[in-house]
Amino acid sequence: MLSNSILSPLRNELALVWLLRILALMAGALVLLIFAFLLNESLPILGLVGLSAFFSDPSWHPMEGFFNLTSMLLGTLYATAGSVLLAAPLGILSAIFCRFYAPTHVARIFRNLMESLSGVPSVVFGFWGLTVLVPLVNQIHPPGPSLFAGISILTMMILPTMAMAADASFASVPQNYLRGAQALGLSKSATLLGVVLPAAKAGLLSGLILQSGRAIGETMALLMVCGNVVQTPKNIFDPIRTLTTNIALEMAYAMGSHRSALFVSGLILMLFIVVLLIAAEGINRVPKR
Amino acid sequence: MIKFLYVLLVWMPFSQLANAADVPQKLVITGSSTVAPLISEIAKAFEASNQGVRIDVQSGGSSRGISDARQSMSDIGMISRDLKPEENDLKGFAIAKDGICVILHKNNPITKLEDSQIVDIYTGKIKNWQELGGKDAPITVVNKAEGRSTLELFVNYFKLKNSDIKPHVIIGDNEQGVKTVAGNANAIGYVSIGTAEYDSAQGVAIKLLPIGGTSASIENVKNGKFPLSRNLLLVTTTEPNGLKKKFIEFARSKEVIGIVKQQYLVPITK
């Protein structure tokens, strides 16, 4: 039956293909539509002050006509980089433990915990951060809401994504690789470093990209713990504002060029993610030795 | 073509006549972004109880509220201040009051601050509570996000520019401000009086500071004693009639008190 339809596509098979094509087109067009919308909403301000104003103005005070977004772009970059640097090793190592060292029932509990952690809504993280973490940080180094608090919250949020992606990619390493390594008499650690990690590289990388994407896009939790002051942080205890929180904070009351400038934040954010994806694609394409 | 003209000339006047009673009646209301959310909610309630009425609310600042009303671009304007003497061609109708107060953590020993001290704290000239007779701890300045009307009222009253303020934390809505100050013993912030009074009554660890010797309370906003407050007005060019009159009366009636309070504003009706 299956081979039949491959050889001679039936009429309803064709209908299915077209339906799928249309659905895929719609899904793809959605991104383009969003992009076009952002561009359209940004155009008034871009025509008025030009793109360079968003990087060369003295500050971000849209009501006074200053639109510098650089420190918020850096804020997004620092918070994302910091949390990915923490969550990636933590996630990968805990997945290695779970897959290769932990007894079965511990591994199962661990997986369940990671799954429930990934299901916690970001606003819950943010609320906990605002009422527990921020006052704690305040006692170490005032004022409390800071890049540090943001990175901590983000790390917690993206850790399960990384751990689950790593666990899944370790699980998909072919069994005969492992048996081969065993037959060669390799130790467990040598097997991990020499066989498992290289074989799981692609999966780990896509986990990395997924978690970076989540970190870049996170808004609510960061809004509550980062302090939202527009400045380039001098140290990790300085408050920051990210591009996403900027939109969330000011959208409700923004009008005219202020509103338009917020769409530019969105546009820059989107370009930022596109650059990240292209970079990831590039890394993935590097030929294997 | 001839048939078209026939329809246009002969039937149109009739159809308009016929529709006059049940054609959707429309009001356009524009102006202050402080008043717009309140009026949107009131308009929903008004539409619900008046079939066929559509109310279009657009924000764009008090000055737009004035100019749109003058140029008949809108039926009713919204402004978040009193009418100026040169605007006596317009009729104003107060619908609510908006007041903000400065809040500290409950355990902060400071009980009052002069206006000039608040300015110095917000501009970064005073950085430690010790300078004001408090404990030796750095002050955490909590400011509002750009575009919020609370910020506008605050900077206008203290004659500041937002770019002069040196904040440590910037918050969005009032509740976030209250939680930030309640979680930081050395913070100072300002929020809508409605929110602050409600939360401190619920036992949240904040303290409302008096401004200019007047204690911060909804009562003092209502009777006009509290200086850091303003009136929210609807304005029209002529003495309102028909639907306009009905809407303005509704917006000032007892029926909307709940909606006004929901927006953390102070109702004026007794």
Coordinates of C-alpha atoms in Angstrom, one line a residue:
Chain A
M1 CA 0.0 0.0 0.0
L2 CA 2.7 2.4 1.0
S3 CA 5.1 1.4 -1.8
N4 CA 2.1 1.6 -4.2
S5 CA 1.5 5.2 -3.4
I6 CA 5.1 6.1 -3.8
L7 CA 5.2 4.5 -7.3
S8 CA 2.0 6.1 -8.5
P9 CA 0.8 9.1 -6.5
L10 CA -3.0 8.9 -6.0
R11 CA -5.2 11.9 -6.5
N12 CA -5.8 12.4 -2.8
E13 CA -2.1 12.0 -2.2
L14 CA -1.6 15.1 -4.4
A15 CA -4.2 17.0 -2.4
L16 CA -2.3 16.1 0.7
V17 CA 0.9 17.4 -0.8
W18 CA -0.7 20.6 -1.8
L19 CA -2.3 21.0 1.6
L20 CA 1.1 20.5 3.3
R21 CA 2.7 22.9 0.9
I22 CA 0.1 25.6 1.7
L23 CA 0.5 25.0 5.4
A24 CA 4.3 25.2 5.2
L25 CA 4.0 28.4 3.2
M26 CA 1.7 29.9 5.8
A27 CA 4.2 29.0 8.6
G28 CA 7.0 30.5 6.6
A29 CA 5.1 33.6 5.6
L30 CA 4.3 34.3 9.3
V31 CA 8.0 35.1 10.0
L32 CA 8.2 37.3 6.9
L33 CA 5.0 39.0 7.9
I34 CA 6.2 39.8 11.3
F35 CA 9.4 41.1 9.9
A36 CA 7.6 43.3 7.4
F37 CA 5.3 44.5 10.2
L38 CA 8.3 45.4 12.4
L39 CA 10.0 47.2 9.5
N40 CA 6.8 49.1 8.6
E41 CA 6.3 50.3 12.1
S42 CA 9.9 51.2 12.5
L43 CA 10.1 53.2 9.2
P44 CA 8.6 56.5 10.5
I45 CA 11.4 56.9 13.1
L46 CA 14.1 55.5 10.9
G47 CA 13.1 58.1 8.3
L48 CA 13.1 60.8 10.9
V49 CA 16.4 60.2 12.8
G50 CA 18.1 57.5 10.7
L51 CA 19.5 54.2 11.9
S52 CA 22.7 55.7 13.2
A53 CA 20.8 57.7 15.9
F54 CA 20.1 54.3 17.6
F55 CA 23.8 53.8 18.2
S56 CA 25.2 57.3 18.5
D57 CA 22.6 59.3 20.6
P58 CA 23.8 60.3 24.1
S59 CA 21.1 58.1 25.9
W60 CA 17.8 56.4 25.7
H61 CA 15.3 59.1 26.6
P62 CA 12.7 58.8 23.8
M63 CA 10.5 61.5 25.2
E64 CA 13.4 63.9 24.9
G65 CA 14.4 62.7 21.5
F66 CA 17.3 60.4 22.3
F67 CA 17.2 56.8 21.1
N68 CA 20.5 55.0 21.8
L69 CA 19.9 51.3 22.0
T70 CA 23.5 50.1 22.4
S71 CA 23.5 49.6 26.1
M72 CA 20.3 47.5 25.9
L73 CA 21.8 45.5 23.1
L74 CA 24.9 44.9 25.3
G75 CA 22.5 44.1 28.2
T76 CA 20.8 41.4 26.1
L77 CA 24.2 40.1 25.0
Y78 CA 25.7 40.0 28.5
A79 CA 22.7 38.3 30.1
T80 CA 22.4 35.8 27.3
A81 CA 26.2 35.0 27.2
G82 CA 26.4 34.8 30.9
S83 CA 23.6 32.4 31.3
V84 CA 24.5 30.2 28.4
L85 CA 28.1 30.0 29.7
L86 CA 26.8 28.8 33.0
A87 CA 23.9 26.6 31.8
A88 CA 25.7 24.8 29.0
P89 CA 28.4 23.0 31.0
L90 CA 25.9 22.4 33.8
G91 CA 23.4 21.0 31.5
I92 CA 25.8 18.8 29.5
L93 CA 27.6 17.5 32.6
S94 CA 24.4 16.7 34.4
A95 CA 23.1 14.9 31.3
I96 CA 26.3 12.8 31.1
F97 CA 25.8 11.9 34.7
C98 CA 22.2 11.0 34.1
R99 CA 22.9 8.9 31.0
F100 CA 26.2 7.1 31.9
Y101 CA 26.7 7.1 35.6
A102 CA 23.4 7.4 37.4
P103 CA 21.4 4.3 38.5
T104 CA 18.2 4.0 36.3
H105 CA 15.8 5.2 38.9
V106 CA 17.9 8.3 39.8
A107 CA 18.2 9.1 36.1
R108 CA 14.4 8.8 35.7
I109 CA 13.8 11.2 38.7
F110 CA 16.4 13.6 37.3
R111 CA 14.7 13.6 33.9
N112 CA 11.3 14.2 35.5
L113 CA 12.7 17.1 37.5
M114 CA 14.2 18.7 34.4
E115 CA 11.0 18.3 32.6
S116 CA 9.0 20.0 35.3
L117 CA 11.6 22.7 35.7
S118 CA 11.3 23.5 32.0
G119 CA 7.5 23.8 32.5
V120 CA 7.7 26.5 35.1
P121 CA 6.4 29.7 33.6
S122 CA 8.9 32.5 33.4
V123 CA 6.7 34.9 35.5
V124 CA 7.1 32.5 38.4
F125 CA 10.8 32.6 38.1
G126 CA 10.6 36.4 37.9
F127 CA 8.3 36.6 41.0
W128 CA 10.6 34.4 43.0
G129 CA 13.6 36.5 41.8
L130 CA 12.0 39.7 42.8
T131 CA 10.9 38.7 46.2
V132 CA 13.7 36.3 47.2
L133 CA 16.8 36.5 45.0
V134 CA 16.9 40.3 44.6
P135 CA 16.7 41.1 48.3
L136 CA 19.5 38.5 48.9
V137 CA 21.7 40.1 46.2
N138 CA 21.0 43.5 47.8
Q139 CA 22.6 42.3 51.0
I140 CA 25.8 41.2 49.2
H141 CA 26.0 44.2 46.9
P142 CA 23.3 46.9 46.7
P143 CA 21.0 47.7 44.9
G144 CA 20.1 44.1 44.2
P145 CA 18.3 44.1 40.9
S146 CA 21.3 43.5 38.6
L147 CA 22.9 41.7 35.7
F148 CA 23.9 39.0 38.2
A149 CA 20.3 38.4 39.3
G150 CA 19.3 38.3 35.6
I151 CA 21.9 35.8 34.7
S152 CA 21.0 33.6 37.7
I153 CA 17.4 33.5 36.8
L154 CA 18.1 32.9 33.1
T155 CA 20.5 30.1 33.9
M156 CA 17.7 28.3 35.9
M157 CA 15.3 28.8 33.1
I158 CA 17.5 27.5 30.2
L159 CA 19.3 24.8 32.2
P160 CA 16.5 22.2 31.6
T161 CA 16.4 23.0 27.9
M162 CA 20.1 22.3 27.7
A163 CA 20.0 19.2 29.9
M164 CA 17.2 17.6 28.0
A165 CA 18.7 18.4 24.6
A166 CA 22.0 16.9 25.8
D167 CA 20.3 13.9 27.2
A168 CA 18.4 13.2 24.0
S169 CA 21.5 13.6 21.9
F170 CA 23.5 11.2 24.1
A171 CA 20.7 8.7 23.9
S172 CA 20.9 8.9 20.1
V173 CA 24.6 7.9 20.0
P174 CA 24.5 4.5 18.2
Q175 CA 25.0 1.6 20.6
N176 CA 27.7 0.0 18.4
Y177 CA 29.9 3.0 18.9
L178 CA 29.7 2.4 22.6
R179 CA 30.3 -1.4 22.2
G180 CA 33.2 -0.7 19.8
A181 CA 34.8 1.6 22.4
Q182 CA 34.2 -1.1 25.0
A183 CA 35.8 -3.8 22.8
L184 CA 38.8 -1.6 22.4
G185 CA 39.1 -1.5 26.2
L186 CA 38.6 2.3 26.5
S187 CA 37.8 3.6 29.9
K188 CA 34.5 5.2 30.5
S189 CA 35.9 8.7 30.6
A190 CA 37.9 8.1 27.4
T191 CA 34.7 6.7 25.7
L192 CA 32.8 9.9 26.7
L193 CA 35.5 12.3 25.5
G194 CA 36.6 10.4 22.4
V195 CA 33.3 8.8 21.2
V196 CA 30.1 10.1 22.8
L197 CA 30.8 13.9 22.8
P198 CA 31.9 14.1 19.1
A199 CA 29.1 11.9 18.0
A200 CA 26.5 14.0 19.9
K201 CA 28.0 17.3 18.8
A202 CA 25.2 18.3 16.4
G203 CA 22.5 17.6 19.0
L204 CA 24.4 19.5 21.7
L205 CA 24.8 22.5 19.4
S206 CA 21.2 22.7 18.6
G207 CA 20.5 22.5 22.3
L208 CA 22.8 25.4 22.7
I209 CA 21.0 27.4 20.1
L210 CA 17.6 26.6 21.5
Q211 CA 18.7 27.8 25.0
S212 CA 20.3 31.0 23.6
G213 CA 17.1 31.8 21.8
R214 CA 15.1 31.4 24.9
A215 CA 17.6 33.5 26.9
I216 CA 17.5 36.3 24.3
G217 CA 13.7 36.3 24.1
E218 CA 13.0 36.1 27.9
T219 CA 11.2 39.2 29.0
M220 CA 9.0 38.9 32.1
A221 CA 11.5 37.4 34.5
L222 CA 14.2 39.8 33.5
L223 CA 11.8 42.8 33.8
M224 CA 11.4 41.9 37.4
V225 CA 15.0 41.2 38.4
C226 CA 17.3 43.2 36.2
G227 CA 16.5 46.7 37.5
N228 CA 15.9 48.0 33.9
V229 CA 18.2 51.0 34.2
V230 CA 19.5 51.8 30.7
Q231 CA 23.2 51.7 31.1
T232 CA 26.2 49.6 30.1
P233 CA 27.0 47.6 33.3
K234 CA 30.5 48.3 34.7
N235 CA 30.3 45.2 36.9
I236 CA 28.0 42.2 37.3
F237 CA 26.0 43.9 40.2
D238 CA 24.9 46.9 38.0
P239 CA 21.3 46.9 36.9
I240 CA 20.8 46.5 33.1
R241 CA 17.9 46.7 30.7
T242 CA 17.5 44.2 27.8
L243 CA 15.9 44.9 24.4
T244 CA 12.9 42.7 25.2
T245 CA 12.2 44.3 28.6
N246 CA 12.5 47.7 27.0
I247 CA 9.5 46.9 24.8
A248 CA 7.5 45.4 27.6
L249 CA 8.2 48.3 30.0
E250 CA 7.4 51.2 27.7
M251 CA 5.0 49.8 25.1
A252 CA 1.8 50.5 27.0
Y253 CA 2.3 54.2 27.1
A254 CA 4.5 54.9 24.1
M255 CA 3.2 57.1 21.3
G256 CA 4.5 58.5 18.1
S257 CA 8.3 58.3 17.6
H258 CA 8.7 56.6 21.0
R259 CA 6.4 53.8 19.9
S260 CA 8.1 53.6 16.6
A261 CA 11.5 53.4 18.4
L262 CA 10.3 50.4 20.4
F263 CA 9.6 48.6 17.1
V264 CA 13.2 49.3 16.2
S265 CA 14.2 47.5 19.4
G266 CA 12.2 44.6 18.1
L267 CA 13.7 44.8 14.7
I268 CA 17.2 44.8 16.1
L269 CA 16.3 41.9 18.3
M270 CA 15.1 39.9 15.4
L271 CA 18.3 40.7 13.3
F272 CA 20.3 39.6 16.4
I273 CA 18.6 36.2 16.4
V274 CA 19.0 35.8 12.6
V275 CA 22.8 36.5 13.0
L276 CA 22.9 33.9 15.8
L277 CA 21.1 31.3 13.6
I278 CA 23.5 32.0 10.7
A279 CA 26.5 31.6 13.0
A280 CA 25.1 28.3 14.3
E281 CA 24.5 27.1 10.8
G282 CA 28.1 28.0 9.9
I283 CA 29.5 26.1 12.9
N284 CA 27.3 23.1 12.0
R285 CA 28.6 23.1 8.4
V286 CA 32.3 22.9 9.4
P287 CA 33.4 19.6 7.8
K288 CA 34.1 16.9 10.3
R289 CA 37.7 15.8 10.6
Chain B
M1 CA -25.1 55.8 -14.3
I2 CA -28.5 57.4 -14.3
K3 CA -29.7 54.7 -12.0
F4 CA -26.8 55.4 -9.7
L5 CA -27.7 59.1 -9.5
Y6 CA -31.3 58.2 -9.0
V7 CA -30.4 56.1 -6.0
L8 CA -28.0 58.7 -4.7
L9 CA -30.4 61.6 -5.0
V10 CA -33.7 60.0 -4.2
W11 CA -33.0 57.2 -1.9
M12 CA -30.1 58.4 0.2
P13 CA -31.9 61.1 2.1
F14 CA -34.7 58.6 2.9
S15 CA -32.3 55.9 4.0
Q16 CA -30.5 58.4 6.2
L17 CA -33.7 59.5 7.7
A18 CA -34.7 56.0 8.3
N19 CA -31.5 55.1 9.9
A20 CA -31.2 58.2 12.1
A21 CA -32.8 56.2 15.0
D22 CA -30.9 53.0 14.8
V23 CA -27.7 53.9 12.9
P24 CA -24.7 53.1 15.2
Q25 CA -24.1 56.3 17.1
K26 CA -20.4 57.1 17.5
L27 CA -18.3 59.2 19.8
V28 CA -14.6 59.9 19.2
I29 CA -12.7 60.7 22.4
T30 CA -9.0 61.6 22.2
G31 CA -6.3 62.9 24.5
S32 CA -4.3 62.2 27.6
S33 CA -2.7 58.7 27.9
T34 CA -3.4 58.8 31.6
V35 CA -7.1 59.2 31.1
A36 CA -7.4 57.0 28.0
P37 CA -7.3 53.6 29.9
L38 CA -9.9 54.8 32.3
I39 CA -12.2 56.1 29.6
S40 CA -11.8 52.9 27.5
E41 CA -13.1 50.9 30.5
I42 CA -15.9 53.4 31.1
A43 CA -16.7 53.3 27.4
K44 CA -17.0 49.6 27.4
A45 CA -19.5 49.8 30.3
F46 CA -21.4 52.6 28.5
E47 CA -21.5 50.6 25.2
A48 CA -22.8 47.6 27.1
S49 CA -25.7 49.5 28.5
N50 CA -26.5 51.5 25.4
Q51 CA -27.2 49.4 22.3
G52 CA -25.8 50.6 19.0
V53 CA -23.4 53.1 20.6
R54 CA -19.7 52.9 19.6
I55 CA -17.0 54.8 21.4
D56 CA -13.6 55.2 19.8
V57 CA -10.9 56.1 22.4
Q58 CA -7.5 57.2 21.2
S59 CA -4.6 58.5 23.4
G60 CA -2.1 61.1 22.3
G61 CA -1.5 63.4 25.2
S62 CA -3.4 66.2 26.8
S63 CA -2.4 68.7 24.1
R64 CA -3.9 66.4 21.4
G65 CA -7.1 66.3 23.6
I66 CA -7.3 70.1 23.5
S67 CA -6.5 70.6 19.8
D68 CA -8.7 67.7 18.6
A69 CA -11.7 69.0 20.5
R70 CA -11.1 72.6 19.2
Q71 CA -10.8 71.4 15.6
S72 CA -13.8 69.1 15.9
M73 CA -11.6 66.1 15.2
S74 CA -13.0 64.5 18.3
D75 CA -16.3 64.8 20.2
I76 CA -14.7 64.9 23.6
G77 CA -11.1 65.6 24.6
M78 CA -9.3 64.0 27.6
I79 CA -6.7 66.0 29.6
S80 CA -4.8 65.1 32.8
R81 CA -4.6 68.6 34.2
D82 CA -7.0 71.6 34.8
L83 CA -7.9 73.9 31.9
K84 CA -5.5 76.8 31.6
P85 CA -6.9 80.4 31.5
E86 CA -6.3 80.7 27.8
E87 CA -8.4 77.5 27.3
N88 CA -11.6 79.1 28.6
D89 CA -13.3 78.5 25.2
L90 CA -13.6 74.9 26.4
K91 CA -15.8 73.3 29.0
G92 CA -14.1 70.9 31.4
F93 CA -15.7 68.1 33.4
A94 CA -13.6 66.5 36.2
I95 CA -14.1 62.7 36.2
A96 CA -11.4 61.5 38.7
K97 CA -8.2 62.5 40.4
D98 CA -4.7 61.0 40.2
G99 CA -2.2 61.2 43.0
I100 CA 1.2 59.7 43.6
C101 CA 3.2 59.4 46.8
V102 CA 6.8 58.7 47.7
I103 CA 7.3 55.4 49.5
L104 CA 10.0 53.9 51.7
H105 CA 10.6 50.6 53.3
K106 CA 8.6 50.2 56.6
N107 CA 11.9 49.8 58.6
N108 CA 13.5 52.9 57.3
P109 CA 13.7 55.4 60.3
I110 CA 13.1 58.4 58.0
T111 CA 9.6 59.7 58.5
K112 CA 9.6 62.8 56.2
L113 CA 11.6 64.3 53.4
E114 CA 11.6 67.9 52.2
D115 CA 10.9 68.4 48.5
S116 CA 14.5 69.6 47.9
Q117 CA 15.8 66.4 49.6
I118 CA 13.7 64.2 47.3
V119 CA 15.1 66.1 44.3
D120 CA 18.7 65.6 45.6
I121 CA 18.1 61.9 46.1
Y122 CA 16.7 61.5 42.6
T123 CA 19.4 63.5 41.0
G124 CA 22.1 61.5 42.8
K125 CA 23.4 64.4 45.0
I126 CA 22.4 62.5 48.2
K127 CA 23.6 58.9 47.9
N128 CA 23.4 57.6 51.5
W129 CA 20.6 57.7 54.1
Q130 CA 23.2 58.8 56.7
E131 CA 23.2 62.3 55.0
L132 CA 19.5 62.6 55.9
G133 CA 19.8 61.3 59.5
G134 CA 19.1 57.7 58.6
K135 CA 21.4 54.7 58.9
D136 CA 24.6 54.3 57.0
A137 CA 23.3 52.6 53.8
P138 CA 23.4 53.5 50.1
I139 CA 20.0 54.7 48.8
T140 CA 18.4 52.7 46.0
V141 CA 16.5 55.0 43.8
V142 CA 13.5 53.5 42.1
N143 CA 12.2 55.3 39.0
K144 CA 9.3 54.7 36.6
A145 CA 9.7 53.7 32.9
E146 CA 9.6 56.4 30.3
G147 CA 6.2 57.4 29.1
R148 CA 4.3 56.5 32.3
S149 CA 2.0 59.2 33.5
T150 CA 3.2 58.7 37.1
L151 CA 6.7 59.6 36.0
E152 CA 5.3 62.7 34.2
L153 CA 3.5 63.9 37.2
F154 CA 6.5 63.3 39.4
V155 CA 9.0 65.1 37.2
N156 CA 6.6 68.0 36.6
Y157 CA 6.0 68.5 40.4
F158 CA 9.7 68.4 41.3
K159 CA 10.7 70.3 38.1
L160 CA 13.1 67.6 37.0
K161 CA 13.9 66.2 33.6
N162 CA 13.9 62.4 33.3
S163 CA 17.4 62.4 32.0
D164 CA 18.5 64.2 35.3
I165 CA 17.3 61.3 37.4
K166 CA 19.9 58.7 38.4
P167 CA 17.9 55.6 39.1
H168 CA 19.1 52.2 40.3
V169 CA 15.9 50.4 39.4
I170 CA 13.3 51.2 36.8
I171 CA 9.9 49.7 37.2
G172 CA 6.8 49.3 35.0
D173 CA 3.6 49.2 37.0
N174 CA 2.8 50.3 40.5
E175 CA 2.7 46.9 42.0
Q176 CA 6.3 46.2 40.8
G177 CA 7.3 49.4 42.5
V178 CA 5.7 48.5 45.8
K179 CA 7.3 45.0 45.7
T180 CA 10.7 46.5 44.9
V181 CA 10.6 48.9 47.8
A182 CA 9.2 46.3 50.2
G183 CA 12.1 44.0 49.3
N184 CA 14.8 46.5 49.8
A185 CA 15.1 48.3 53.1
N186 CA 17.1 51.2 51.5
A187 CA 14.9 51.9 48.6
I188 CA 12.9 55.0 47.7
G189 CA 10.2 55.0 45.1
Y190 CA 7.0 56.6 44.0
V191 CA 3.7 55.0 43.0
S192 CA 0.0 55.8 42.6
I193 CA -1.5 56.6 46.0
G194 CA -4.4 54.2 45.4
T195 CA -2.0 51.2 45.2
A196 CA 0.3 52.3 48.0
E197 CA -2.6 52.9 50.4
Y198 CA -4.2 49.6 49.6
D199 CA -0.9 47.6 49.9
S200 CA 0.2 49.2 53.2
A201 CA -3.2 48.5 54.6
Q202 CA -2.7 44.8 53.6
G203 CA 0.5 44.8 55.6
V204 CA 3.1 45.1 52.8
A205 CA 6.3 46.6 54.3
I206 CA 6.1 50.1 52.9
K207 CA 5.6 53.5 54.3
L208 CA 3.9 56.5 52.6
L209 CA 5.8 59.8 53.0
P210 CA 4.0 63.1 53.4
I211 CA 4.6 65.7 50.7
G212 CA 4.9 69.3 51.8
G213 CA 3.6 68.4 55.2
T214 CA 0.4 66.8 53.9
S215 CA 0.1 63.1 54.6
A216 CA -0.4 60.9 51.6
S217 CA -3.9 59.5 51.5
I218 CA -6.7 59.0 49.0
E219 CA -8.7 61.3 51.3
N220 CA -6.3 64.2 50.9
V221 CA -6.2 63.7 47.2
K222 CA -10.0 63.8 47.1
N223 CA -10.2 67.0 49.1
G224 CA -7.4 68.6 47.1
K225 CA -4.9 69.1 49.9
F226 CA -2.3 66.7 48.6
P227 CA 0.0 68.6 46.3
L228 CA 1.3 65.7 44.2
S229 CA -2.0 65.2 42.4
R230 CA -3.9 66.3 39.4
N231 CA -7.4 66.3 38.0
L232 CA -8.5 64.2 35.1
L233 CA -10.9 66.0 32.8
L234 CA -13.1 65.5 29.9
V235 CA -13.4 68.7 27.7
T236 CA -15.9 69.8 25.0
T237 CA -16.1 72.9 22.9
T238 CA -19.8 73.6 23.5
E239 CA -22.2 72.7 26.3
P240 CA -22.6 69.0 25.7
N241 CA -25.9 67.6 24.4
G242 CA -27.4 64.3 23.3
L243 CA -25.0 61.4 23.4
K244 CA -22.0 63.5 24.6
K245 CA -24.0 64.7 27.6
K246 CA -25.2 61.2 28.4
F247 CA -21.6 59.8 28.3
I248 CA -20.1 62.6 30.4
E249 CA -22.8 62.2 32.9
F250 CA -22.2 58.5 33.0
A251 CA -18.4 59.0 33.4
R252 CA -19.1 61.2 36.5
S253 CA -21.8 58.9 38.0
K254 CA -21.6 56.5 40.9
E255 CA -21.7 53.6 38.5
V256 CA -18.1 54.1 37.4
I257 CA -16.5 54.3 40.9
G258 CA -15.4 50.7 40.7
I259 CA -13.8 51.2 37.4
V260 CA -12.0 54.4 38.6
K261 CA -10.6 52.5 41.6
Q262 CA -9.5 49.6 39.4
Q263 CA -7.3 52.1 37.6
Y264 CA -5.7 53.2 40.9
L265 CA -7.3 56.6 40.5
V266 CA -9.4 58.5 43.0
P267 CA -13.1 59.0 42.3
I268 CA -14.5 62.4 42.8
T269 CA -18.1 61.4 43.3
K270 CA -19.2 61.2 46.9

